[in-house]
PDB file of C-alpha atoms in Angstrom:
ATOM      1  CA  MET A   1      13.825   3.473 -39.731  1.00 58.00           C
ATOM      2  CA  ILE A   2      13.386   5.948 -42.737  1.00 60.00           C
ATOM      3  CA  LYS A   3      10.193   7.952 -43.265  1.00 65.00           C
ATOM      4  CA  ARG A   4       7.914   8.024 -46.239  1.00 66.00           C
ATOM      5  CA  THR A   5       6.345  10.850 -47.468  1.00 70.00           C
ATOM      6  CA  ASP A   6       3.121  10.060 -49.167  1.00 82.00           C
ATOM      7  CA  ARG A   7       2.709  12.546 -52.574  1.00 83.00           C
ATOM      8  CA  LYS A   8      -0.263  15.075 -51.015  1.00 86.00           C
ATOM      9  CA  GLU A   9       2.649  15.585 -48.230  1.00 90.00           C
ATOM     10  CA  GLY A  10       5.264  16.089 -51.012  1.00 88.00           C
ATOM     11  CA  ARG A  11       3.491  18.406 -53.324  1.00 89.00           C
ATOM     12  CA  SER A  12       2.364  20.210 -50.234  1.00 91.00           C
ATOM     13  CA  LYS A  13       5.747  21.151 -49.323  1.00 90.00           C
ATOM     14  CA  ARG A  14       6.889  22.160 -53.039  1.00 89.00           C
ATOM     15  CA  HIS A  15       3.816  24.529 -53.691  1.00 89.00           C
ATOM     16  CA  ARG A  16       4.672  26.264 -49.882  1.00 90.00           C
ATOM     17  CA  ARG A  17       8.388  26.525 -51.422  1.00 89.00           C
ATOM     18  CA  VAL A  18       7.251  27.810 -54.089  1.00 86.00           C
ATOM     19  CA  ARG A  19       4.405  30.099 -52.910  1.00 85.00           C
ATOM     20  CA  VAL A  20       7.031  32.634 -50.956  1.00 85.00           C
ATOM     21  CA  ASN A  21       8.389  34.349 -54.300  1.00 83.00           C
ATOM     22  CA  VAL A  22       4.659  33.637 -56.682  1.00 84.00           C
ATOM     23  CA  SER A  23       2.024  36.210 -55.132  1.00 84.00           C
ATOM     24  CA  GLY A  24      -0.902  37.804 -57.069  1.00 81.00           C
ATOM     25  CA  THR A  25      -1.283  41.670 -57.256  1.00 80.00           C
ATOM     26  CA  SER A  26      -3.804  43.727 -58.665  1.00 82.00           C
ATOM     27  CA  GLU A  27      -2.185  43.956 -61.339  1.00 86.00           C
ATOM     28  CA  ARG A  28      -0.978  40.698 -62.267  1.00 93.00           C
ATOM     29  CA  PRO A  29      -3.042  38.562 -60.049  1.00 95.00           C
ATOM     30  CA  ARG A  30      -2.191  34.907 -59.388  1.00 94.00           C
ATOM     31  CA  LEU A  31      -3.320  31.874 -62.472  1.00 96.00           C
ATOM     32  CA  ALA A  32      -3.510  29.252 -59.721  1.00 96.00           C
ATOM     33  CA  VAL A  33      -3.981  25.728 -60.503  1.00 96.00           C
ATOM     34  CA  TYR A  34      -5.148  22.085 -58.736  1.00 96.00           C
ATOM     35  CA  ARG A  35      -5.564  19.074 -60.247  1.00 94.00           C
ATOM     36  CA  SER A  36      -7.275  16.417 -58.153  1.00 92.00           C
ATOM     37  CA  LEU A  37      -7.890  12.675 -59.238  1.00 90.00           C
ATOM     38  CA  ASN A  38     -11.028  13.670 -61.311  1.00 92.00           C
ATOM     39  CA  HIS A  39     -11.159  16.956 -62.024  1.00 94.00           C
ATOM     40  CA  LEU A  40      -8.857  20.143 -63.158  1.00 96.00           C
ATOM     41  CA  TYR A  41      -9.836  23.495 -60.968  1.00 97.00           C
ATOM     42  CA  ALA A  42      -7.640  27.139 -62.029  1.00 97.00           C
ATOM     43  CA  GLN A  43      -8.434  30.643 -60.447  1.00 97.00           C
ATOM     44  CA  VAL A  44      -6.981  33.880 -60.545  1.00 97.00           C
ATOM     45  CA  ILE A  45      -6.474  35.343 -57.369  1.00 96.00           C
ATOM     46  CA  ASP A  46      -5.620  38.921 -56.449  1.00 94.00           C
ATOM     47  CA  ASP A  47      -3.755  37.592 -52.824  1.00 91.00           C
ATOM     48  CA  GLY A  48      -3.094  42.004 -51.993  1.00 90.00           C
ATOM     49  CA  ALA A  49      -7.181  42.345 -52.116  1.00 92.00           C
ATOM     50  CA  SER A  50      -7.504  38.166 -51.270  1.00 92.00           C
ATOM     51  CA  LYS A  51     -10.191  38.268 -53.685  1.00 94.00           C
ATOM     52  CA  THR A  52     -10.116  35.514 -56.295  1.00 96.00           C
ATOM     53  CA  VAL A  53     -10.993  37.503 -59.839  1.00 95.00           C
ATOM     54  CA  ALA A  54     -11.793  34.052 -62.114  1.00 97.00           C
ATOM     55  CA  ALA A  55     -12.492  30.790 -61.945  1.00 98.00           C
ATOM     56  CA  ALA A  56     -12.838  27.284 -64.180  1.00 97.00           C
ATOM     57  CA  SER A  57     -13.059  23.618 -63.905  1.00 96.00           C
ATOM     58  CA  THR A  58     -13.599  20.809 -65.236  1.00 95.00           C
ATOM     59  CA  VAL A  59     -16.442  20.891 -62.954  1.00 95.00           C
ATOM     60  CA  GLU A  60     -17.961  23.960 -64.479  1.00 93.00           C
ATOM     61  CA  LEU A  61     -17.596  22.435 -68.333  1.00 91.00           C
ATOM     62  CA  LYS A  62     -19.082  19.566 -67.041  1.00 89.00           C
ATOM     63  CA  ALA A  63     -16.824  17.446 -68.798  1.00 81.00           C
ATOM     64  CA  LYS A  64     -16.843  13.641 -69.864  1.00 81.00           C
ATOM     65  CA  GLY A  65     -13.154  12.875 -68.106  1.00 81.00           C
ATOM     66  CA  ASN A  66      -9.914  15.196 -66.938  1.00 85.00           C
ATOM     67  CA  GLY A  67      -7.394  14.905 -70.117  1.00 92.00           C
ATOM     68  CA  MET A  68      -6.026  16.694 -72.021  1.00 95.00           C
ATOM     69  CA  SER A  69      -8.189  17.997 -73.881  1.00 95.00           C
ATOM     70  CA  GLU A  70     -10.427  19.028 -71.187  1.00 96.00           C
ATOM     71  CA  ALA A  71      -7.064  20.822 -69.400  1.00 96.00           C
ATOM     72  CA  ALA A  72      -6.953  23.137 -72.412  1.00 97.00           C
ATOM     73  CA  GLN A  73     -10.689  24.021 -72.435  1.00 96.00           C
ATOM     74  CA  VAL A  74     -10.306  24.984 -68.396  1.00 97.00           C
ATOM     75  CA  GLY A  75      -6.732  26.383 -69.964  1.00 97.00           C
ATOM     76  CA  LYS A  76      -9.453  28.721 -72.516  1.00 97.00           C
ATOM     77  CA  GLN A  77     -12.091  29.374 -69.985  1.00 97.00           C
ATOM     78  CA  ILE A  78     -10.014  30.854 -67.744  1.00 98.00           C
ATOM     79  CA  ALA A  79      -8.432  32.918 -70.295  1.00 98.00           C
ATOM     80  CA  ALA A  80     -11.978  34.349 -71.402  1.00 97.00           C
ATOM     81  CA  LYS A  81     -13.549  35.021 -68.193  1.00 97.00           C
ATOM     82  CA  ALA A  82      -9.425  36.626 -66.901  1.00 97.00           C
ATOM     83  CA  LYS A  83     -10.116  38.962 -70.018  1.00 96.00           C
ATOM     84  CA  ALA A  84     -13.485  39.697 -69.216  1.00 97.00           C
ATOM     85  CA  ALA A  85     -12.734  40.945 -65.600  1.00 95.00           C
ATOM     86  CA  GLY A  86      -9.613  43.357 -67.326  1.00 95.00           C
ATOM     87  CA  VAL A  87      -7.170  41.058 -66.744  1.00 95.00           C
ATOM     88  CA  ASN A  88      -4.120  40.137 -69.296  1.00 95.00           C
ATOM     89  CA  ARG A  89      -0.640  39.487 -67.021  1.00 95.00           C
ATOM     90  CA  VAL A  90      -0.952  36.994 -64.518  1.00 96.00           C
ATOM     91  CA  VAL A  91       1.801  34.523 -62.682  1.00 95.00           C
ATOM     92  CA  PHE A  92       1.647  31.106 -62.969  1.00 95.00           C
ATOM     93  CA  ASP A  93       1.071  28.804 -60.165  1.00 94.00           C
ATOM     94  CA  ARG A  94       1.330  25.310 -60.702  1.00 93.00           C
ATOM     95  CA  GLY A  95       0.584  24.439 -57.268  1.00 92.00           C
ATOM     96  CA  GLY A  96       3.449  22.071 -56.431  1.00 92.00           C
ATOM     97  CA  PHE A  97       2.352  19.621 -59.693  1.00 93.00           C
ATOM     98  CA  LEU A  98       5.346  18.979 -62.163  1.00 93.00           C
ATOM     99  CA  TYR A  99       4.917  21.514 -65.137  1.00 95.00           C
ATOM    100  CA  HIS A 100       3.908  18.172 -67.896  1.00 96.00           C
ATOM    101  CA  GLY A 101       0.670  17.116 -69.454  1.00 96.00           C
ATOM    102  CA  ARG A 102      -2.258  18.356 -67.791  1.00 97.00           C
ATOM    103  CA  ILE A 103      -1.196  21.385 -66.470  1.00 97.00           C
ATOM    104  CA  LYS A 104       1.247  22.191 -69.646  1.00 97.00           C
ATOM    105  CA  ALA A 105      -2.061  21.857 -71.142  1.00 97.00           C
ATOM    106  CA  LEU A 106      -3.751  24.491 -69.132  1.00 97.00           C
ATOM    107  CA  ALA A 107      -1.235  26.676 -68.988  1.00 97.00           C
ATOM    108  CA  ASP A 108      -0.558  26.800 -72.942  1.00 98.00           C
ATOM    109  CA  ALA A 109      -4.109  26.790 -74.371  1.00 98.00           C
ATOM    110  CA  ALA A 110      -4.797  30.177 -71.514  1.00 97.00           C
ATOM    111  CA  ARG A 111      -1.370  31.502 -73.494  1.00 97.00           C
ATOM    112  CA  GLU A 112      -3.032  31.016 -76.779  1.00 97.00           C
ATOM    113  CA  ALA A 113      -6.642  32.956 -75.725  1.00 97.00           C
ATOM    114  CA  GLY A 114      -4.618  36.078 -74.794  1.00 95.00           C
ATOM    115  CA  LEU A 115      -3.355  35.462 -71.053  1.00 95.00           C
ATOM    116  CA  GLU A 116       0.112  36.868 -70.525  1.00 95.00           C
ATOM    117  CA  PHE A 117       2.787  34.852 -68.553  1.00 90.00           C
TER     118      PHE A 117
END
């Protein structure tokens, strides 16, 4: 009998596989993205110190919806917060999600706002 895996399990496997090579340092922290059904979350994380440097989400924005424009707003907000914390360069961690749609919109907006990755 063929074992079927669900989406969460597949995403979790992809994320674990990527995290072997992607880690944040104090000079270049990790920009981690999580996409739920209703919201989009982004964190800038220094893995060496196990500290979150900056965080932004659609929950903070009190955004109506979870589309491309909201993802772009979160990208701009996380870039502004990271720059305020003294971070200009990050490593992008897409969290096992495809680099497409809302994830790509967030990344592009963060780049436009001045984050380098």
